[in-house]
CSV table of C-alpha atoms in Angstrom, one decimal:
chain,number,residue,atom,x,y,z
I,1,MET,CA,-99.1,-2.6,-29.0
I,2,LYS,CA,-99.7,-5.2,-31.8
I,3,GLN,CA,-96.2,-4.7,-33.0
I,4,ARG,CA,-94.8,-5.1,-29.7
I,5,LEU,CA,-96.5,-8.9,-29.1
I,6,LEU,CA,-94.9,-9.9,-32.6
I,7,LEU,CA,-91.7,-8.9,-31.7
I,8,CYS,CA,-91.6,-10.5,-28.3
I,9,LEU,CA,-93.3,-13.9,-29.9
I,10,LEU,CA,-90.4,-13.7,-32.7
I,11,LEU,CA,-87.7,-13.5,-30.0
I,12,CYS,CA,-90.0,-16.3,-28.1
I,13,GLY,CA,-89.4,-18.5,-31.3
I,14,VAL,CA,-85.5,-17.5,-32.1
I,15,MET,CA,-85.0,-18.9,-28.5
I,16,LEU,CA,-86.9,-21.9,-28.8
I,17,TYR,CA,-84.9,-22.5,-31.7
I,18,TYR,CA,-81.2,-21.3,-30.2
I,19,ALA,CA,-82.2,-23.1,-27.1
I,20,VAL,CA,-83.8,-26.8,-28.0
I,21,PRO,CA,-81.0,-28.3,-29.5
I,22,ARG,CA,-78.9,-27.5,-26.5
I,23,LEU,CA,-81.2,-28.5,-24.0
I,24,SER,CA,-80.8,-32.2,-22.5
I,25,LEU,CA,-84.6,-34.0,-21.3
I,26,THR,CA,-83.1,-37.4,-21.1
I,27,THR,CA,-80.1,-37.0,-18.9
I,28,GLY,CA,-81.5,-37.1,-14.8
I,29,GLY,CA,-80.9,-34.4,-12.1
I,30,LEU,CA,-81.1,-30.8,-12.0
I,31,GLU,CA,-79.9,-30.9,-16.1
I,32,SER,CA,-83.0,-32.3,-16.6
I,33,LEU,CA,-85.2,-30.6,-14.9
I,34,PHE,CA,-84.1,-26.8,-15.5
I,35,SER,CA,-84.6,-28.2,-19.5
I,36,VAL,CA,-88.1,-28.8,-18.4
I,37,THR,CA,-88.1,-25.4,-16.9
I,38,TRP,CA,-87.3,-23.4,-19.4
I,39,LEU,CA,-89.2,-24.9,-22.0
I,40,LEU,CA,-92.4,-24.5,-20.1
I,41,PHE,CA,-91.7,-20.7,-19.2
I,42,ALA,CA,-90.9,-20.3,-22.8
I,43,LEU,CA,-94.6,-22.0,-23.6
I,44,PHE,CA,-95.9,-19.4,-21.2
I,45,ALA,CA,-94.5,-16.9,-22.9
I,46,ILE,CA,-95.9,-17.4,-26.2
I,47,ALA,CA,-99.1,-18.1,-25.2
I,48,GLY,CA,-99.1,-14.9,-23.4
I,49,ASN,CA,-98.5,-12.9,-26.3
I,50,LEU,CA,-100.5,-15.2,-28.6
I,51,THR,CA,-103.1,-14.6,-25.8
I,52,GLY,CA,-102.4,-10.4,-26.6
I,53,ILE,CA,-102.5,-10.6,-30.0
I,54,LEU,CA,-105.8,-12.5,-30.5
I,55,TYR,CA,-107.9,-10.2,-28.2
I,56,SER,CA,-106.9,-7.5,-28.1
I,57,PRO,CA,-109.5,-4.6,-29.2
I,58,LYS,CA,-110.0,-3.9,-32.8
I,59,LYS,CA,-109.5,0.0,-33.6
I,60,GLY,CA,-112.5,0.1,-35.9
I,61,LYS,CA,-115.0,-1.6,-33.6
I,62,LYS,CA,-114.1,0.3,-30.7
I,63,HIS,CA,-114.6,3.6,-32.8
I,64,LYS,CA,-118.1,2.9,-33.5
I,65,GLN,CA,-118.7,2.2,-29.7
I,66,SER,CA,-117.3,5.3,-28.5
I,67,MET,CA,-119.9,6.7,-31.0
I,68,LYS,CA,-123.2,4.9,-30.0
I,69,THR,CA,-122.6,6.0,-26.3
I,70,LYS,CA,-121.9,9.8,-27.4
I,71,LYS,CA,-125.5,12.2,-26.9
I,72,ARG,CA,-126.6,15.4,-28.7
I,73,ILE,CA,-127.9,17.9,-26.1
I,74,HIS,CA,-129.4,20.8,-27.6
I,75,TYR,CA,-130.0,23.6,-25.4
I,76,TYR,CA,-133.0,25.8,-26.8
I,77,GLN,CA,-133.7,29.2,-25.6
């Protein structure tokens, strides 16, 4: 899961590196609106991937919790 999130984050960075010099924020009209919207969606994608990486559950912690919840039942005859 983390590998996919890191790959998506890397691809967002590459797209920004490629697109930012070509986007024009100073011109008016639809071109400027498209540039701002594109940058906003790119920042949303980066924020979502960073949130997924930072708040993903850890493997060790999950295993310890599952061991605590298991109860041993002994049947005596």
